[in-house]
């Protein structure tokens, strides 16, 4: 099955530091969604990006879709302990199905 | 009311047994999914149903059989369980999305943790 790489796989940061996860595809993506999964929880939708070069912000979170629509990133400014979890990108395929990236697990050290 | 509900939440069973996981959504969505999340947190799509019709069937052993009695329910039956089937299974639902306008965000159930001994 299709799989999209995310880097890094794991990230430990001190509270207050910034964090970025990258989602990379070898093919052009139609659009991309981002999800957050807290430890022991289920994935929860964060945002969707559709346009080339699109940038969206949600408080301390900034999401970006690459100009070539082959990559995307999620940046968190000044992390807090509530940001702990695994962040997944989920590109939409031509068959209109979402496949999940490999995920980045974020640990925030207080 | 829980939007997407799965039962049971935990399932511990012996190798070789048959088990089922049930999923129901009350969001009025047409599309439902089963995802498997392994110990490394990889989320892999298994099946996708649209209005009771199978749309996607990834490379999943035929011991796994989804059943959709109506568009609000998608159950997963697993025959002859193996150790490698141990994982968290997530049900999800969505409205149709398109590549142009987007949409189709997934709503997940809380997951069913299956442990095969």
PDB file of C-alpha atoms in Angstrom:
ATOM      1  CA  UNK A   1       0.000   0.000   0.000  1.00  0.00           C
ATOM      2  CA  UNK A   2       0.909   3.596  -0.408  1.00  0.00           C
ATOM      3  CA  UNK A   3       2.956   5.159   2.364  1.00  0.00           C
ATOM      4  CA  UNK A   4       4.176   8.678   2.867  1.00  0.00           C
ATOM      5  CA  UNK A   5       7.340   9.352   4.841  1.00  0.00           C
ATOM      6  CA  UNK A   6       7.381  11.720   7.743  1.00  0.00           C
ATOM      7  CA  UNK A   7      10.525  12.976   9.439  1.00  0.00           C
ATOM      8  CA  UNK A   8      11.576  12.830  12.116  1.00  0.00           C
ATOM      9  CA  UNK A   9      10.019   9.643  13.453  1.00  0.00           C
ATOM     10  CA  UNK A  10      10.561  10.812  17.032  1.00  0.00           C
ATOM     11  CA  UNK A  11      11.276  14.232  18.526  1.00  0.00           C
ATOM     12  CA  UNK A  12      11.977  15.201  22.105  1.00  0.00           C
ATOM     13  CA  UNK A  13      11.885  18.915  22.912  1.00  0.00           C
ATOM     14  CA  UNK A  14      12.061  21.035  26.018  1.00  0.00           C
ATOM     15  CA  UNK A  15       8.853  22.836  26.768  1.00  0.00           C
ATOM     16  CA  UNK A  16       8.961  26.190  25.015  1.00  0.00           C
ATOM     17  CA  UNK A  17      11.082  24.990  22.102  1.00  0.00           C
ATOM     18  CA  UNK A  18       9.743  24.858  18.578  1.00  0.00           C
ATOM     19  CA  UNK A  19       8.935  21.651  16.701  1.00  0.00           C
ATOM     20  CA  UNK A  20       8.553  20.812  13.026  1.00  0.00           C
ATOM     21  CA  UNK A  21       7.504  17.625  11.259  1.00  0.00           C
ATOM     22  CA  UNK A  22       7.802  17.115   7.526  1.00  0.00           C
ATOM     23  CA  UNK A  23       5.729  14.980   5.217  1.00  0.00           C
ATOM     24  CA  UNK A  24       7.304  13.962   1.901  1.00  0.00           C
ATOM     25  CA  UNK A  25       5.818  12.271  -1.131  1.00  0.00           C
ATOM     26  CA  UNK A  26       7.406  11.180  -4.378  1.00  0.00           C
ATOM     27  CA  UNK A  27       4.183  11.963  -6.230  1.00  0.00           C
ATOM     28  CA  UNK A  28       2.096  15.086  -6.522  1.00  0.00           C
ATOM     29  CA  UNK A  29      -0.655  15.206  -3.948  1.00  0.00           C
ATOM     30  CA  UNK A  30      -4.201  16.436  -4.461  1.00  0.00           C
ATOM     31  CA  UNK A  31      -4.528  17.722  -0.959  1.00  0.00           C
ATOM     32  CA  UNK A  32      -3.361  16.773   2.490  1.00  0.00           C
ATOM     33  CA  UNK A  33      -4.803  16.546   5.945  1.00  0.00           C
ATOM     34  CA  UNK A  34      -3.069  16.552   9.329  1.00  0.00           C
ATOM     35  CA  UNK A  35      -4.130  14.604  12.395  1.00  0.00           C
ATOM     36  CA  UNK A  36      -2.998  14.459  16.007  1.00  0.00           C
ATOM     37  CA  UNK A  37      -3.170  11.344  18.151  1.00  0.00           C
ATOM     38  CA  UNK A  38      -2.667  11.739  21.881  1.00  0.00           C
ATOM     39  CA  UNK A  39      -1.105   8.781  23.735  1.00  0.00           C
ATOM     40  CA  UNK A  40      -3.760   6.118  24.148  1.00  0.00           C
ATOM     41  CA  UNK A  41      -6.191   8.075  22.007  1.00  0.00           C
ATOM     42  CA  UNK A  42      -7.459   8.130  18.465  1.00  0.00           C
ATOM     43  CA  UNK A  43      -6.425  10.383  15.568  1.00  0.00           C
ATOM     44  CA  UNK A  44      -8.185  13.729  15.537  1.00  0.00           C
ATOM     45  CA  UNK A  45      -8.417  15.942  12.473  1.00  0.00           C
ATOM     46  CA  UNK A  46      -6.447  19.184  12.668  1.00  0.00           C
ATOM     47  CA  UNK A  47      -6.545  20.794   9.233  1.00  0.00           C
ATOM     48  CA  UNK A  48      -6.682  20.335   5.487  1.00  0.00           C
ATOM     49  CA  UNK A  49      -4.510  21.986   2.835  1.00  0.00           C
ATOM     50  CA  UNK A  50      -5.620  22.103  -0.771  1.00  0.00           C
ATOM     51  CA  UNK A  51      -3.747  24.778  -2.685  1.00  0.00           C
ATOM     52  CA  UNK A  52      -0.134  24.860  -3.771  1.00  0.00           C
ATOM     53  CA  UNK A  53       1.936  26.911  -1.339  1.00  0.00           C
ATOM     54  CA  UNK A  54      -0.957  27.207   1.097  1.00  0.00           C
ATOM     55  CA  UNK A  55      -0.185  28.228   4.669  1.00  0.00           C
ATOM     56  CA  UNK A  56      -2.701  27.945   7.479  1.00  0.00           C
ATOM     57  CA  UNK A  57      -2.348  28.797  11.142  1.00  0.00           C
ATOM     58  CA  UNK A  58      -4.107  27.538  14.231  1.00  0.00           C
ATOM     59  CA  UNK A  59      -2.810  29.421  17.260  1.00  0.00           C
ATOM     60  CA  UNK A  60       0.740  28.078  17.733  1.00  0.00           C
ATOM     61  CA  UNK A  61       0.458  25.591  14.839  1.00  0.00           C
ATOM     62  CA  UNK A  62       1.448  26.512  11.282  1.00  0.00           C
ATOM     63  CA  UNK A  63       0.713  24.172   8.399  1.00  0.00           C
ATOM     64  CA  UNK A  64       2.266  24.498   4.980  1.00  0.00           C
ATOM     65  CA  UNK A  65       1.719  22.798   1.625  1.00  0.00           C
ATOM     66  CA  UNK A  66       4.671  22.832  -0.734  1.00  0.00           C
ATOM     67  CA  UNK A  67       4.605  24.722  -4.015  1.00  0.00           C
ATOM     68  CA  UNK A  68       4.954  21.467  -5.948  1.00  0.00           C
ATOM     69  CA  UNK A  69       2.327  19.789  -3.713  1.00  0.00           C
ATOM     70  CA  UNK A  70       4.747  17.000  -2.896  1.00  0.00           C
ATOM     71  CA  UNK A  71       5.471  17.903   0.680  1.00  0.00           C
ATOM     72  CA  UNK A  72       3.915  19.493   3.702  1.00  0.00           C
ATOM     73  CA  UNK A  73       4.999  20.585   7.136  1.00  0.00           C
ATOM     74  CA  UNK A  74       3.576  21.254  10.558  1.00  0.00           C
ATOM     75  CA  UNK A  75       5.385  23.706  12.821  1.00  0.00           C
ATOM     76  CA  UNK A  76       4.565  24.240  16.479  1.00  0.00           C
ATOM     77  CA  UNK A  77       5.875  27.371  18.147  1.00  0.00           C
ATOM     78  CA  UNK A  78       6.779  27.293  21.845  1.00  0.00           C
ATOM     79  CA  UNK A  79       5.641  23.741  22.553  1.00  0.00           C
ATOM     80  CA  UNK A  80       3.567  22.934  25.603  1.00  0.00           C
ATOM     81  CA  UNK A  81       3.027  19.626  27.364  1.00  0.00           C
ATOM     82  CA  UNK A  82      -0.439  19.487  25.821  1.00  0.00           C
ATOM     83  CA  UNK A  83       1.221  19.162  22.393  1.00  0.00           C
ATOM     84  CA  UNK A  84       2.457  15.656  23.239  1.00  0.00           C
ATOM     85  CA  UNK A  85       1.302  13.031  20.780  1.00  0.00           C
ATOM     86  CA  UNK A  86       1.857  11.623  17.336  1.00  0.00           C
ATOM     87  CA  UNK A  87       1.252  13.855  14.346  1.00  0.00           C
ATOM     88  CA  UNK A  88       0.213  12.280  11.062  1.00  0.00           C
ATOM     89  CA  UNK A  89      -0.103  13.717   7.617  1.00  0.00           C
ATOM     90  CA  UNK A  90      -2.703  12.073   5.413  1.00  0.00           C
ATOM     91  CA  UNK A  91      -2.555  12.821   1.711  1.00  0.00           C
ATOM     92  CA  UNK A  92      -5.601  12.291  -0.456  1.00  0.00           C
ATOM     93  CA  UNK A  93      -5.011   9.937  -3.341  1.00  0.00           C
ATOM     94  CA  UNK A  94      -6.487  10.097  -6.795  1.00  0.00           C
ATOM     95  CA  UNK A  95      -8.897   7.381  -5.668  1.00  0.00           C
ATOM     96  CA  UNK A  96     -10.174   9.825  -3.049  1.00  0.00           C
ATOM     97  CA  UNK A  97      -8.801   7.798  -0.173  1.00  0.00           C
ATOM     98  CA  UNK A  98      -6.611   8.999   2.648  1.00  0.00           C
ATOM     99  CA  UNK A  99      -3.391   7.165   3.402  1.00  0.00           C
ATOM    100  CA  UNK A 100      -1.522   8.097   6.523  1.00  0.00           C
ATOM    101  CA  UNK A 101       2.080   9.124   6.795  1.00  0.00           C
ATOM    102  CA  UNK A 102       4.447   7.248   9.067  1.00  0.00           C
ATOM    103  CA  UNK A 103       3.879   9.759  11.878  1.00  0.00           C
ATOM    104  CA  UNK A 104       6.097  11.853  14.125  1.00  0.00           C
ATOM    105  CA  UNK A 105       5.921  11.183  17.836  1.00  0.00           C
ATOM    106  CA  UNK A 106       6.474  14.341  19.894  1.00  0.00           C
ATOM    107  CA  UNK A 107       7.566  14.291  23.515  1.00  0.00           C
ATOM    108  CA  UNK A 108       7.656  17.565  25.407  1.00  0.00           C
ATOM    109  CA  UNK A 109       9.878  17.660  28.465  1.00  0.00           C
ATOM    110  CA  UNK A 110       8.572  20.045  31.136  1.00  0.00           C
TER     111      UNK A 110
ATOM    112  CA  UNK B   1     -23.612  10.945  21.819  1.00  0.00           C
ATOM    113  CA  UNK B   2     -20.454   9.328  20.511  1.00  0.00           C
ATOM    114  CA  UNK B   3     -20.080   9.982  16.789  1.00  0.00           C
ATOM    115  CA  UNK B   4     -18.164   6.807  15.913  1.00  0.00           C
ATOM    116  CA  UNK B   5     -18.364   3.991  18.409  1.00  0.00           C
ATOM    117  CA  UNK B   6     -16.533   0.686  18.406  1.00  0.00           C
ATOM    118  CA  UNK B   7     -16.998  -2.384  20.527  1.00  0.00           C
ATOM    119  CA  UNK B   8     -15.275  -3.984  22.228  1.00  0.00           C
ATOM    120  CA  UNK B   9     -12.582  -1.577  23.348  1.00  0.00           C
ATOM    121  CA  UNK B  10     -10.302  -4.385  24.456  1.00  0.00           C
ATOM    122  CA  UNK B  11     -10.141  -7.933  23.174  1.00  0.00           C
ATOM    123  CA  UNK B  12      -7.779 -10.633  24.430  1.00  0.00           C
ATOM    124  CA  UNK B  13      -7.992 -14.005  22.742  1.00  0.00           C
ATOM    125  CA  UNK B  14      -6.070 -17.125  21.835  1.00  0.00           C
ATOM    126  CA  UNK B  15      -4.468 -17.866  18.500  1.00  0.00           C
ATOM    127  CA  UNK B  16      -6.797 -19.633  16.126  1.00  0.00           C
ATOM    128  CA  UNK B  17      -9.977 -18.084  17.497  1.00  0.00           C
ATOM    129  CA  UNK B  18     -12.481 -16.027  15.496  1.00  0.00           C
ATOM    130  CA  UNK B  19     -13.507 -12.576  16.711  1.00  0.00           C
ATOM    131  CA  UNK B  20     -15.530  -9.592  15.564  1.00  0.00           C
ATOM    132  CA  UNK B  21     -15.316  -5.865  16.152  1.00  0.00           C
ATOM    133  CA  UNK B  22     -18.373  -3.711  15.619  1.00  0.00           C
ATOM    134  CA  UNK B  23     -18.507  -0.106  14.490  1.00  0.00           C
ATOM    135  CA  UNK B  24     -21.381   2.310  14.265  1.00  0.00           C
ATOM    136  CA  UNK B  25     -21.479   5.963  13.264  1.00  0.00           C
ATOM    137  CA  UNK B  26     -24.329   8.401  13.806  1.00  0.00           C
ATOM    138  CA  UNK B  27     -22.925  11.191  11.640  1.00  0.00           C
ATOM    139  CA  UNK B  28     -24.856  10.274   8.528  1.00  0.00           C
ATOM    140  CA  UNK B  29     -21.630   9.677   6.611  1.00  0.00           C
ATOM    141  CA  UNK B  30     -21.595   7.532   3.493  1.00  0.00           C
ATOM    142  CA  UNK B  31     -18.048   6.247   3.804  1.00  0.00           C
ATOM    143  CA  UNK B  32     -16.592   4.066   6.537  1.00  0.00           C
ATOM    144  CA  UNK B  33     -13.133   2.620   7.021  1.00  0.00           C
ATOM    145  CA  UNK B  34     -11.087   0.184   9.013  1.00  0.00           C
ATOM    146  CA  UNK B  35      -7.500   1.098   9.887  1.00  0.00           C
ATOM    147  CA  UNK B  36      -4.919  -1.036  11.665  1.00  0.00           C
ATOM    148  CA  UNK B  37      -2.342   0.607  13.912  1.00  0.00           C
ATOM    149  CA  UNK B  38       0.623  -1.553  14.846  1.00  0.00           C
ATOM    150  CA  UNK B  39       3.031  -1.215  17.745  1.00  0.00           C
ATOM    151  CA  UNK B  40       5.131   1.282  15.767  1.00  0.00           C
ATOM    152  CA  UNK B  41       2.075   3.524  15.411  1.00  0.00           C
ATOM    153  CA  UNK B  42       1.816   3.021  11.644  1.00  0.00           C
ATOM    154  CA  UNK B  43      -1.780   3.583  10.560  1.00  0.00           C
ATOM    155  CA  UNK B  44      -2.644   1.379   7.632  1.00  0.00           C
ATOM    156  CA  UNK B  45      -5.938   1.435   5.796  1.00  0.00           C
ATOM    157  CA  UNK B  46      -7.532  -1.987   5.494  1.00  0.00           C
ATOM    158  CA  UNK B  47     -10.963  -1.442   4.012  1.00  0.00           C
ATOM    159  CA  UNK B  48     -13.133   1.371   2.809  1.00  0.00           C
ATOM    160  CA  UNK B  49     -16.874   1.136   2.236  1.00  0.00           C
ATOM    161  CA  UNK B  50     -19.061   3.686   0.540  1.00  0.00           C
ATOM    162  CA  UNK B  51     -22.769   3.290   1.114  1.00  0.00           C
ATOM    163  CA  UNK B  52     -22.363  -0.409   1.935  1.00  0.00           C
ATOM    164  CA  UNK B  53     -20.183  -1.058  -1.110  1.00  0.00           C
ATOM    165  CA  UNK B  54     -16.540  -2.101  -0.816  1.00  0.00           C
ATOM    166  CA  UNK B  55     -14.292   0.545  -2.332  1.00  0.00           C
ATOM    167  CA  UNK B  56     -10.860  -0.352  -1.061  1.00  0.00           C
ATOM    168  CA  UNK B  57      -9.446  -3.641   0.050  1.00  0.00           C
ATOM    169  CA  UNK B  58      -5.780  -3.259   0.736  1.00  0.00           C
ATOM    170  CA  UNK B  59      -3.467  -6.221   0.895  1.00  0.00           C
ATOM    171  CA  UNK B  60      -5.152  -7.784   3.855  1.00  0.00           C
ATOM    172  CA  UNK B  61      -5.330 -11.547   4.481  1.00  0.00           C
ATOM    173  CA  UNK B  62      -8.695 -12.982   3.558  1.00  0.00           C
ATOM    174  CA  UNK B  63      -9.075 -14.013   7.184  1.00  0.00           C
ATOM    175  CA  UNK B  64     -10.320 -10.441   7.599  1.00  0.00           C
ATOM    176  CA  UNK B  65     -13.833  -9.905   6.333  1.00  0.00           C
ATOM    177  CA  UNK B  66     -15.673  -6.614   6.637  1.00  0.00           C
ATOM    178  CA  UNK B  67     -19.448  -6.515   6.631  1.00  0.00           C
ATOM    179  CA  UNK B  68     -21.624  -3.469   6.196  1.00  0.00           C
ATOM    180  CA  UNK B  69     -25.287  -4.213   6.916  1.00  0.00           C
ATOM    181  CA  UNK B  70     -26.171  -0.558   6.350  1.00  0.00           C
ATOM    182  CA  UNK B  71     -24.251   2.635   5.799  1.00  0.00           C
ATOM    183  CA  UNK B  72     -24.096   3.400   9.522  1.00  0.00           C
ATOM    184  CA  UNK B  73     -22.382   0.137  10.424  1.00  0.00           C
ATOM    185  CA  UNK B  74     -19.150  -1.516   9.382  1.00  0.00           C
ATOM    186  CA  UNK B  75     -18.110  -4.606  11.266  1.00  0.00           C
ATOM    187  CA  UNK B  76     -14.830  -6.473  11.054  1.00  0.00           C
ATOM    188  CA  UNK B  77     -14.666 -10.223  11.441  1.00  0.00           C
ATOM    189  CA  UNK B  78     -11.327 -11.969  11.821  1.00  0.00           C
ATOM    190  CA  UNK B  79     -10.927 -15.719  11.416  1.00  0.00           C
ATOM    191  CA  UNK B  80      -8.112 -17.899  12.716  1.00  0.00           C
ATOM    192  CA  UNK B  81      -6.390 -15.150  14.633  1.00  0.00           C
ATOM    193  CA  UNK B  82      -2.599 -14.989  14.511  1.00  0.00           C
ATOM    194  CA  UNK B  83      -0.062 -13.331  16.791  1.00  0.00           C
ATOM    195  CA  UNK B  84       0.645 -10.702  14.137  1.00  0.00           C
ATOM    196  CA  UNK B  85      -2.965  -9.575  14.237  1.00  0.00           C
ATOM    197  CA  UNK B  86      -2.342  -7.969  17.611  1.00  0.00           C
ATOM    198  CA  UNK B  87      -2.874  -4.244  17.077  1.00  0.00           C
ATOM    199  CA  UNK B  88      -5.297  -1.412  17.619  1.00  0.00           C
ATOM    200  CA  UNK B  89      -8.066  -1.385  15.050  1.00  0.00           C
ATOM    201  CA  UNK B  90      -9.726   1.939  14.302  1.00  0.00           C
ATOM    202  CA  UNK B  91     -13.009   2.474  12.586  1.00  0.00           C
ATOM    203  CA  UNK B  92     -13.561   5.831  10.897  1.00  0.00           C
ATOM    204  CA  UNK B  93     -16.158   7.573   8.806  1.00  0.00           C
ATOM    205  CA  UNK B  94     -16.225  10.549   6.494  1.00  0.00           C
ATOM    206  CA  UNK B  95     -18.239  12.481   4.008  1.00  0.00           C
ATOM    207  CA  UNK B  96     -16.946  12.230   0.456  1.00  0.00           C
ATOM    208  CA  UNK B  97     -13.939  14.431  -0.197  1.00  0.00           C
ATOM    209  CA  UNK B  98     -12.687  15.695  -3.495  1.00  0.00           C
ATOM    210  CA  UNK B  99      -9.225  16.531  -4.661  1.00  0.00           C
ATOM    211  CA  UNK B 100     -10.275  20.051  -5.586  1.00  0.00           C
ATOM    212  CA  UNK B 101     -12.256  21.373  -2.673  1.00  0.00           C
ATOM    213  CA  UNK B 102     -11.048  18.921  -0.099  1.00  0.00           C
ATOM    214  CA  UNK B 103     -13.353  17.777   2.573  1.00  0.00           C
ATOM    215  CA  UNK B 104     -13.770  14.240   3.746  1.00  0.00           C
ATOM    216  CA  UNK B 105     -12.099  14.607   7.104  1.00  0.00           C
ATOM    217  CA  UNK B 106     -12.018  11.361   9.000  1.00  0.00           C
ATOM    218  CA  UNK B 107     -13.815  10.872  12.286  1.00  0.00           C
ATOM    219  CA  UNK B 108     -12.291   8.020  14.247  1.00  0.00           C
ATOM    220  CA  UNK B 109     -13.683   5.727  16.853  1.00  0.00           C
ATOM    221  CA  UNK B 110     -11.729   5.222  20.052  1.00  0.00           C
ATOM    222  CA  UNK B 111     -10.125   2.047  18.793  1.00  0.00           C
ATOM    223  CA  UNK B 112     -10.268  -1.626  19.688  1.00  0.00           C
ATOM    224  CA  UNK B 113      -7.081  -3.092  21.102  1.00  0.00           C
ATOM    225  CA  UNK B 114      -6.747  -6.711  20.049  1.00  0.00           C
ATOM    226  CA  UNK B 115      -4.222  -8.927  21.804  1.00  0.00           C
ATOM    227  CA  UNK B 116      -3.656 -12.416  20.463  1.00  0.00           C
ATOM    228  CA  UNK B 117      -1.915 -14.818  22.830  1.00  0.00           C
TER     229      UNK B 117
END
